[in-house]
Tab-separated table of C-alpha atoms in Angstrom:
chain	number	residue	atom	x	y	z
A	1	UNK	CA	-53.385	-85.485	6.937
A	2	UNK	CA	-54.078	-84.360	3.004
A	3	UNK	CA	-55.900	-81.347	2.532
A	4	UNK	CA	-56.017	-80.230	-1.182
A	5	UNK	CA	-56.743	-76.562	-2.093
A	6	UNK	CA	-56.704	-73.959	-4.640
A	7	UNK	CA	-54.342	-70.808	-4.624
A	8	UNK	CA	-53.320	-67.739	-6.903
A	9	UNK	CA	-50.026	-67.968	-8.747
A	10	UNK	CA	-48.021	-65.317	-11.122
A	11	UNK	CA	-47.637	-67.033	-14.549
A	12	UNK	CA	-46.499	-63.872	-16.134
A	13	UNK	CA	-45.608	-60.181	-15.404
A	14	UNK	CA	-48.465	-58.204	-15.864
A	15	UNK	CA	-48.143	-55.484	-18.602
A	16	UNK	CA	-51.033	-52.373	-17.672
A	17	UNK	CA	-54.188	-54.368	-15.719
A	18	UNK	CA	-53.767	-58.039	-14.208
A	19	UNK	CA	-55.292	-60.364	-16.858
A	20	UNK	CA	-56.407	-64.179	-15.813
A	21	UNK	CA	-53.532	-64.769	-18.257
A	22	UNK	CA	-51.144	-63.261	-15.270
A	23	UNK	CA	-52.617	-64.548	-12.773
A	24	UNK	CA	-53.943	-68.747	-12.817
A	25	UNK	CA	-55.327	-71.184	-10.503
A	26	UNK	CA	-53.763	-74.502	-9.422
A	27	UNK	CA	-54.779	-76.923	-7.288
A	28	UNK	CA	-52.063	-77.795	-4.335
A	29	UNK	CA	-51.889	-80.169	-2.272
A	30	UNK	CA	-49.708	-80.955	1.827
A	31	UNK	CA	-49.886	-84.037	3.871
A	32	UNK	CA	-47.623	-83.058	6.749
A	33	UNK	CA	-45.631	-80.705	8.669
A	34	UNK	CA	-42.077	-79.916	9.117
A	35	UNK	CA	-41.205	-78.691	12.436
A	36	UNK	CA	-41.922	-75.434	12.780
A	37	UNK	CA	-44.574	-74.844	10.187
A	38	UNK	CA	-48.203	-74.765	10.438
A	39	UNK	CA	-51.566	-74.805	8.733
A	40	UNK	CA	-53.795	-72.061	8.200
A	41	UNK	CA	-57.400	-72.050	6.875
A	42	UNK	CA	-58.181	-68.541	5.672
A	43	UNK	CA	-61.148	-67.052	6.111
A	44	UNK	CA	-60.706	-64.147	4.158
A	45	UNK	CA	-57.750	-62.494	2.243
A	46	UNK	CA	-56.939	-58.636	1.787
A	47	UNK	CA	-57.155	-56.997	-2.011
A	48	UNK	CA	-55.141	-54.037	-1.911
A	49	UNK	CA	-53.678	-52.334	-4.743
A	50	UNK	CA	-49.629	-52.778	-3.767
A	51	UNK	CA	-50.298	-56.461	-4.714
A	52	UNK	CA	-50.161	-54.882	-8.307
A	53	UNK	CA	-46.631	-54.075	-7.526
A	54	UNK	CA	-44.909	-56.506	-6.392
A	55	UNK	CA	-46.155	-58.722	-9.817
A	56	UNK	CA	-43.664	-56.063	-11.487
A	57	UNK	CA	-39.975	-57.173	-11.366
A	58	UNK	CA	-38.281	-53.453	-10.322
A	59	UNK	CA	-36.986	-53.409	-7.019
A	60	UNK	CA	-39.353	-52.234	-4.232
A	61	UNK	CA	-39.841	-52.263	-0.284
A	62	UNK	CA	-40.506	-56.062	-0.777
A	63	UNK	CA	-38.924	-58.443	-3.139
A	64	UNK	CA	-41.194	-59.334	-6.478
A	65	UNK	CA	-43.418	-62.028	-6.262
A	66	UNK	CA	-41.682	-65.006	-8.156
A	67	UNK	CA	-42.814	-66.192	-11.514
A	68	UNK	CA	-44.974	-69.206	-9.783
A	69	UNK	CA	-45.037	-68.678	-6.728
A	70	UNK	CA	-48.663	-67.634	-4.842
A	71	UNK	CA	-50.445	-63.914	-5.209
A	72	UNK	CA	-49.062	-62.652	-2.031
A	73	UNK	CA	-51.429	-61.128	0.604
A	74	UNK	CA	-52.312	-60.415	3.972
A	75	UNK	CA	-54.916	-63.422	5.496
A	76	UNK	CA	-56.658	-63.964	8.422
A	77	UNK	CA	-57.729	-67.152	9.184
A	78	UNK	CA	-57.759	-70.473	11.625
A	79	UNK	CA	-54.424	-72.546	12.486
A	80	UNK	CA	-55.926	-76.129	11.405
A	81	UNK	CA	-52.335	-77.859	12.567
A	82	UNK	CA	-49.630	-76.392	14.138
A	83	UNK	CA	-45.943	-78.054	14.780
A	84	UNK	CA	-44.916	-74.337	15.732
A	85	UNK	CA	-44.212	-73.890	19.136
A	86	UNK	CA	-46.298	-70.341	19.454
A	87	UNK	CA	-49.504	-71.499	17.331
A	88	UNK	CA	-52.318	-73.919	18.201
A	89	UNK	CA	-54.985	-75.696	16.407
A	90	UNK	CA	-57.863	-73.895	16.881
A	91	UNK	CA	-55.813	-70.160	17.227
A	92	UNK	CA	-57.176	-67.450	14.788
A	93	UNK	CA	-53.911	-65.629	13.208
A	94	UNK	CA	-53.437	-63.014	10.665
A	95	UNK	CA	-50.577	-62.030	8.802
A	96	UNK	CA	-48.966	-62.067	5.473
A	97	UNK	CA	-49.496	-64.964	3.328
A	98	UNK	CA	-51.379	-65.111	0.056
A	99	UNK	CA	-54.489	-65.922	-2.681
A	100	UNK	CA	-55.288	-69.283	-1.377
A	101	UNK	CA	-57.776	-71.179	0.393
A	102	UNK	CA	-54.894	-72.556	3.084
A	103	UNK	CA	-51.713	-71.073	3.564
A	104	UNK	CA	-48.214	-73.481	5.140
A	105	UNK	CA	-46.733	-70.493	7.867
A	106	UNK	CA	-43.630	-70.775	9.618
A	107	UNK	CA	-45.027	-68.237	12.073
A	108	UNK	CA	-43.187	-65.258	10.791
A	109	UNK	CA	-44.774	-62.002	10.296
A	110	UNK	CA	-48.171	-63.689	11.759
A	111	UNK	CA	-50.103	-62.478	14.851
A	112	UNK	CA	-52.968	-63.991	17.265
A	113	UNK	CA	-56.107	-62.271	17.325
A	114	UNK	CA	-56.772	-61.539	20.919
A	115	UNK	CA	-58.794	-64.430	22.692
A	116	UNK	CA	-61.194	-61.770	23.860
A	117	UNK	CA	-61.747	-60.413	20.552
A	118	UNK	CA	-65.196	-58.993	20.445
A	119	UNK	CA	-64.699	-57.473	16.528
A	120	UNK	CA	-65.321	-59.367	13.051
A	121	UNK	CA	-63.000	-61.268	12.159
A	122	UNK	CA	-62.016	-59.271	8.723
A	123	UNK	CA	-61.546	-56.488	10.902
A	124	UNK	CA	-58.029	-58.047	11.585
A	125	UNK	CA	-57.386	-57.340	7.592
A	126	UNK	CA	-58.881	-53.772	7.614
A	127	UNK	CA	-59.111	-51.240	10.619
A	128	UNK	CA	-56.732	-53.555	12.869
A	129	UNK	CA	-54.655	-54.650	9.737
A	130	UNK	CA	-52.253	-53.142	7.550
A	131	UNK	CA	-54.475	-50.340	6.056
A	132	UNK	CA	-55.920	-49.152	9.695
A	133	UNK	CA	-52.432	-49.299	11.022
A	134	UNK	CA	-51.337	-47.793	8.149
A	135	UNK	CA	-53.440	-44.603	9.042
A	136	UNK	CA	-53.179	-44.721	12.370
A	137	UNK	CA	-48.652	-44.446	12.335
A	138	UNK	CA	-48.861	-42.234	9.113
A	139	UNK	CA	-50.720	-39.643	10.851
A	140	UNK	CA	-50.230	-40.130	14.267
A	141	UNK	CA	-46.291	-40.052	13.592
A	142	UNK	CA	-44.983	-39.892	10.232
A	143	UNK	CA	-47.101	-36.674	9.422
A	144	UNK	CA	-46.064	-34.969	12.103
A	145	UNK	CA	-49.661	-33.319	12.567
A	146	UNK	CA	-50.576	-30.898	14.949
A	147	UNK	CA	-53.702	-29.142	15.754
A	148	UNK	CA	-54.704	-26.267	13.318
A	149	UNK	CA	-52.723	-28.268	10.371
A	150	UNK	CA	-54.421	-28.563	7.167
A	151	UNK	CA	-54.677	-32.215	5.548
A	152	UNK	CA	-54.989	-33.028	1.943
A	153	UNK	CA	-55.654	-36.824	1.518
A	154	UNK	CA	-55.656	-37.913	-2.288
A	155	UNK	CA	-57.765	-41.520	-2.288
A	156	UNK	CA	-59.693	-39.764	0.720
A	157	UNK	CA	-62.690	-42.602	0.695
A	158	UNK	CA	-60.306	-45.567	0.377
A	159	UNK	CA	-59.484	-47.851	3.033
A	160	UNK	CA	-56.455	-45.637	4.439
A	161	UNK	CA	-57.723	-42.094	3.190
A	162	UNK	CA	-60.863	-42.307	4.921
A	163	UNK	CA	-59.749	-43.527	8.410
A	164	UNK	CA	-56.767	-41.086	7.974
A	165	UNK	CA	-58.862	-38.058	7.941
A	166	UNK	CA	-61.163	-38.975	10.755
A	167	UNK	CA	-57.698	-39.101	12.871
A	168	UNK	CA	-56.737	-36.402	11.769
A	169	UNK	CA	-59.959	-34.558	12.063
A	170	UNK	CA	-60.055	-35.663	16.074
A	171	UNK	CA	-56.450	-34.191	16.166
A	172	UNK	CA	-58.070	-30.930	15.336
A	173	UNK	CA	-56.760	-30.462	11.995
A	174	UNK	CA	-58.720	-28.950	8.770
A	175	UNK	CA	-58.738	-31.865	6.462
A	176	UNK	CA	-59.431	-31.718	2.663
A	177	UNK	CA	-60.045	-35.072	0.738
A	178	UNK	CA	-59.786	-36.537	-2.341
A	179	UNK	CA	-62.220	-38.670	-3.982
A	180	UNK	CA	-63.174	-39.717	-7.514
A	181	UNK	CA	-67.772	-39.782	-7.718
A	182	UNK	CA	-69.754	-37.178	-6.179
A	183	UNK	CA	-71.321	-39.940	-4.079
A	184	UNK	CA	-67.796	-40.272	-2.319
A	185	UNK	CA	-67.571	-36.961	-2.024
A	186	UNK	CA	-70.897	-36.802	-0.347
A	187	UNK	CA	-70.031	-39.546	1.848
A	188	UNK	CA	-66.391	-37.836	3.513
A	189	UNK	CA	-68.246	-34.698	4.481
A	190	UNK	CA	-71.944	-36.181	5.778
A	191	UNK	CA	-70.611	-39.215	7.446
A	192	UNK	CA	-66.770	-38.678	8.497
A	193	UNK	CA	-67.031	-35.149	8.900
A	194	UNK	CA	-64.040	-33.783	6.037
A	195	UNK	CA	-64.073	-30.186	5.703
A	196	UNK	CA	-64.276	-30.064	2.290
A	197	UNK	CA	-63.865	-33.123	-0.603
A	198	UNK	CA	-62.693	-32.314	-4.311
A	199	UNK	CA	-63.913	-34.517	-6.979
A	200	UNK	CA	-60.370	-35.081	-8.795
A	201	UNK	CA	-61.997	-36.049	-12.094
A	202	UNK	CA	-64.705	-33.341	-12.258
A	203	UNK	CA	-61.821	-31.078	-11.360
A	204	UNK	CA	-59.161	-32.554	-13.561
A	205	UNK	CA	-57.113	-29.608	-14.899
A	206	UNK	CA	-57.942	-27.316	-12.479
A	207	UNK	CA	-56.724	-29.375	-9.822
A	208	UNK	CA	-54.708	-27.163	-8.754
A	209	UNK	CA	-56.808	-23.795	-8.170
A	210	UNK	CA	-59.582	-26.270	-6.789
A	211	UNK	CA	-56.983	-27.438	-4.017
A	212	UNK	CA	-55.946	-23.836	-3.400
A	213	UNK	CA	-59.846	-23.052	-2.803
A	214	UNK	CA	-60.411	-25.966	-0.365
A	215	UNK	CA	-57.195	-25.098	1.330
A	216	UNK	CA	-56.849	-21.385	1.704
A	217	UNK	CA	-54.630	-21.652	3.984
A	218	UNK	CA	-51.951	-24.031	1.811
A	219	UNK	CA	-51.090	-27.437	2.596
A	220	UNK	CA	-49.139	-28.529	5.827
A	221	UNK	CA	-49.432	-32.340	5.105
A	222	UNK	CA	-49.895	-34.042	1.796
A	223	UNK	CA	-50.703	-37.330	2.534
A	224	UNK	CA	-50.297	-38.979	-1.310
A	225	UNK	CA	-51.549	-42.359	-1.845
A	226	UNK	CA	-51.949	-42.143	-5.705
A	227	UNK	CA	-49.205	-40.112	-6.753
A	228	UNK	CA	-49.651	-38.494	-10.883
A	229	UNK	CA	-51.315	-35.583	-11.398
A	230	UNK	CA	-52.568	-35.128	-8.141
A	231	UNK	CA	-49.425	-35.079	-6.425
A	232	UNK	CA	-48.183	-32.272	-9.049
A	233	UNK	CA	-51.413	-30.037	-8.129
A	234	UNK	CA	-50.561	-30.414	-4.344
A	235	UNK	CA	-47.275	-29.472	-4.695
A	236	UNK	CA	-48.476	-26.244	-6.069
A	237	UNK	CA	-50.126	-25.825	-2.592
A	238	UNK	CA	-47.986	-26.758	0.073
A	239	UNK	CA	-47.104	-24.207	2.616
A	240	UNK	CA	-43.547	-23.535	3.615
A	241	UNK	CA	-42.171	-26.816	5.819
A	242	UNK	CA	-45.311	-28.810	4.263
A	243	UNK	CA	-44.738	-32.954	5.345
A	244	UNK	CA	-45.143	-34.633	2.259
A	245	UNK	CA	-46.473	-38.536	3.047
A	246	UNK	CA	-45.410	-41.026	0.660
A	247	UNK	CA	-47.367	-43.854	1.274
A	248	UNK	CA	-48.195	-45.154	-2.153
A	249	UNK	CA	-48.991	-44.255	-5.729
A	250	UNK	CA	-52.031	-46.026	-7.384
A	251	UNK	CA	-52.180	-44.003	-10.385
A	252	UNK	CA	-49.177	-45.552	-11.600
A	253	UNK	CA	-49.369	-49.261	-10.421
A	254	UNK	CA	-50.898	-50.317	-13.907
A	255	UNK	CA	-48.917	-47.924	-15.830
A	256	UNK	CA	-47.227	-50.353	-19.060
A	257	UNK	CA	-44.818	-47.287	-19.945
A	258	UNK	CA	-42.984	-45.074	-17.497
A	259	UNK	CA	-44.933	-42.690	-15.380
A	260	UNK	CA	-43.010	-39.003	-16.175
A	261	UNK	CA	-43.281	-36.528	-13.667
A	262	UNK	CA	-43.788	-35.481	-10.878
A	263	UNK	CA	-43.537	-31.894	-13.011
A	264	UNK	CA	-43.552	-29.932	-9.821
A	265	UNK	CA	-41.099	-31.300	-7.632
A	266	UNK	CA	-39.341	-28.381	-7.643
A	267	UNK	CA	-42.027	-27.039	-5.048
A	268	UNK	CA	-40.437	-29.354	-2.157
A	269	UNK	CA	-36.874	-27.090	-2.723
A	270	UNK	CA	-38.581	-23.770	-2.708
A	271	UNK	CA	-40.647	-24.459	0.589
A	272	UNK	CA	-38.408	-26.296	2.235
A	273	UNK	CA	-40.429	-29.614	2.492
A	274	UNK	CA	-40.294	-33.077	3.744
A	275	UNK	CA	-40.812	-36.189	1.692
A	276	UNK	CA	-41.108	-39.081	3.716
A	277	UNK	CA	-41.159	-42.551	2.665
A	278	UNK	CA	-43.245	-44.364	4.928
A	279	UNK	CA	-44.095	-48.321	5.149
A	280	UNK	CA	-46.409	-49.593	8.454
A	281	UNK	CA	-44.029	-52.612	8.495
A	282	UNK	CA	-41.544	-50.208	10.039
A	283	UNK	CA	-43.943	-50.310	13.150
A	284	UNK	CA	-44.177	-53.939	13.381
A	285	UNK	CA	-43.173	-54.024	17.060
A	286	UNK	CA	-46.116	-50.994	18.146
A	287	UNK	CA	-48.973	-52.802	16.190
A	288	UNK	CA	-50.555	-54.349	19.178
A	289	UNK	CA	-50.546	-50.824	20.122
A	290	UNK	CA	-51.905	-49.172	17.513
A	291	UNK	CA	-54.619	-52.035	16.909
A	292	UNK	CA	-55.744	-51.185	20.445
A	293	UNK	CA	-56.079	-47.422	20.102
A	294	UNK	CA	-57.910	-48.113	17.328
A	295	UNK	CA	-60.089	-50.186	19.102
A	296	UNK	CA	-60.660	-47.771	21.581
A	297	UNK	CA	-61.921	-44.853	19.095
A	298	UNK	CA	-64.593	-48.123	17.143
A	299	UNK	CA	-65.838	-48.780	20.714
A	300	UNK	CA	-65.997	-44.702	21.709
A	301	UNK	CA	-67.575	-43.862	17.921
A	302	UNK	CA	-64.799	-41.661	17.057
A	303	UNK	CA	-63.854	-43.160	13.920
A	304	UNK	CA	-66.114	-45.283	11.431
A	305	UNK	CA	-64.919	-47.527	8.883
A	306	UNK	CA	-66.393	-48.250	5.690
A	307	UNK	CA	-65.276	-52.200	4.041
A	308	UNK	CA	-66.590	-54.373	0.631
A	309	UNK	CA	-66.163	-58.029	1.225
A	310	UNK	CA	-66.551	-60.136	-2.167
A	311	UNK	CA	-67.923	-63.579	-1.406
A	312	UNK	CA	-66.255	-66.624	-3.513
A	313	UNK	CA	-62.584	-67.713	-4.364
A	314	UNK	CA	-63.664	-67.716	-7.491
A	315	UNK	CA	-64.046	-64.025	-8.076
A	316	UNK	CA	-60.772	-62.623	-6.628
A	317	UNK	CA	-59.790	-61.004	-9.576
A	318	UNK	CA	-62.986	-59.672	-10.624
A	319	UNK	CA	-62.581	-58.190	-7.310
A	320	UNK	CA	-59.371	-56.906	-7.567
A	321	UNK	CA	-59.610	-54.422	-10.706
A	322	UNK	CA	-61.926	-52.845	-8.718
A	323	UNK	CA	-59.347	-51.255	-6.526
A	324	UNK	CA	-57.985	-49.573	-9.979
A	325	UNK	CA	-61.561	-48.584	-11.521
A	326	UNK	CA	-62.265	-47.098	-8.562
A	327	UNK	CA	-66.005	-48.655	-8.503
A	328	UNK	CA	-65.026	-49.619	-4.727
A	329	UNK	CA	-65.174	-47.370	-1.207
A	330	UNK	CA	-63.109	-48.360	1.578
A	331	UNK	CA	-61.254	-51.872	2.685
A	332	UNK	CA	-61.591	-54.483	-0.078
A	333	UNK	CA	-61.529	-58.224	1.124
A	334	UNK	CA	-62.377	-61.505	-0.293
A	335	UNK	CA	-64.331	-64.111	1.459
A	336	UNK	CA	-62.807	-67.344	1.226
């Protein structure tokens, strides 16, 4: 066996927006298997925007990636050789593994799709992958949510934002978004049923007053994917034991000086909030779970689920910026 392919590597740190300069292209090459290992073909691989931070050498949830070593990502593709004792030729697996046509596994942090799988196959990086579980544990349990809660979601028609509000919105709760084009805005409140959207760039500085209008009953959860100035304006808003979601900060992730702020944080002493940290690895061992409840609500129409897949190996990072432009809506994906 030789099977040659291309992959993603970090040449250099990035400093502000990943640059073809950062990022290259080699060709690799294997020709066996250890014991243990196996091969994946991927069929496509996930573009989300904490790939931006682990090119940055601070200290995070996951170690950098390594000067040379390949773009790290989640995959999901088909096990082409196997001398792993739990994978098969032939087995369709997704999990974390990187930029790259193929991808050598020793199994670990890699899952079967079912054998009676009846969904597309991306679907495995999306709703029933990181950013649908994602959703799902964030507000299902780290939120705390309860019927009657109000929701503000900042990056409300991204991949988690938008599935996270329909949950929520089944739950009961009054949910306010956050989204960056009118269009977007349009699209939370027609199709996924959002209370009421705020255009954060239309509204930018008057963010504040604009969230106290959609919410006029404060903020009990802040769910905060983008962190900057529009974690400041909800902290303005949140109610007196408001749950404060930490589940990423976009705004920053391209940042080439340091981010000051947040200006408010003040706001979490005087009301007596909760900031949690939160990180769907942490629910590893309920994803099966939470992949099938989220099955459940696709089959029962309770939830939709909006996705871009960019077709060619060649245009992954073409692809990429446009998590950080914000020219995309939903799950972002490459096709192999």
């Amino acid at each position: 066996m030789l099977i040659q392919y291309k992959q993603y590597y970090l040449h250099q740190r990035p400093k502000g927006p990943t640059t073809d300069s950062d990022v290259k292209v080699r060709t690799v090459e294997v020709d066996s298997l250890a014991e243990g290992q196996l091969l994946i073909k991927n069929e496509y691989f996930s573009l989300d925007p904490a790939i931006r931070g682990w090119m940055d050498d601070v200290p995070s949830y996951m170690p950098p990636i390594v000067l040379g070593d390949v773009i790290r990502s989640s995959t999901v593709g088909t096990v082409v050789d196997s001398k792993h004792p739990d994978f098969s030729a032939g087995d369709m697996v997704y999990g974390l593994n990187g930029w790259e046509e193929y991808s050598l596994s020793d199994g670990y942090f890699l899952t079967k799709v079912p054998q009676d799988n009846q969904f597309p196959l991306h679907y495995y990086l999306s709703v029933f992958g990181a950013v649908g579980l994602t959703a799902y544990f964030g507000i299902h349990d780290t939120a705390e949510l309860k019927a009657g809660d109000t929701l503000l979601m900042s990056a409300a028609a991204g991949a988690v934002g938008s599935l996270g509000g329909q949950l929520a919105k089944n739950m009961g709760c009054h949910v306010v978004g956050m989204a960056g084009t009118d269009d977007k805005c349009q699209w939370l409140i027609d199709d996924l049923g959002f209370d009421a959207v705020i255009n954060y760039k239309t509204e930018s500085g008057n963010l504040s007053a604009a969230i106290a209008a959609a919410c006029p009953d404060g903020v009990d959860v802040y769910f905060d994917n983008v962190g900057g100035e529009i974690l400041d304006a909800a902290l303005l808003n949140i109610n007196s034991n408001a749950r404060i979601v930490f589940c990423g900060s976009i705004s920053t992730y391209n940042a080439s000086e340091p981010v000051p702020g947040p200006y408010n944080w003040w706001q979490v002493l005087a009301k007596s909030a909760v900031v949690k940290g939160f990180l769907v690895s942490n629910y590893f061992e309920q994803f099966e779970t939470g992949a099938g409840a989220l099955a459940q609500l696709l089959t029962e129409d309770k939830i939709q689920f909006k996705y871009e897949i960019v077709d060619g190996f060649d245009n992954t990072l073409t692809a990429f910026h446009k998590l950080f432009d914000g020219s995309n809506t939903g799950k972002l994906m490459l096709k192999v």
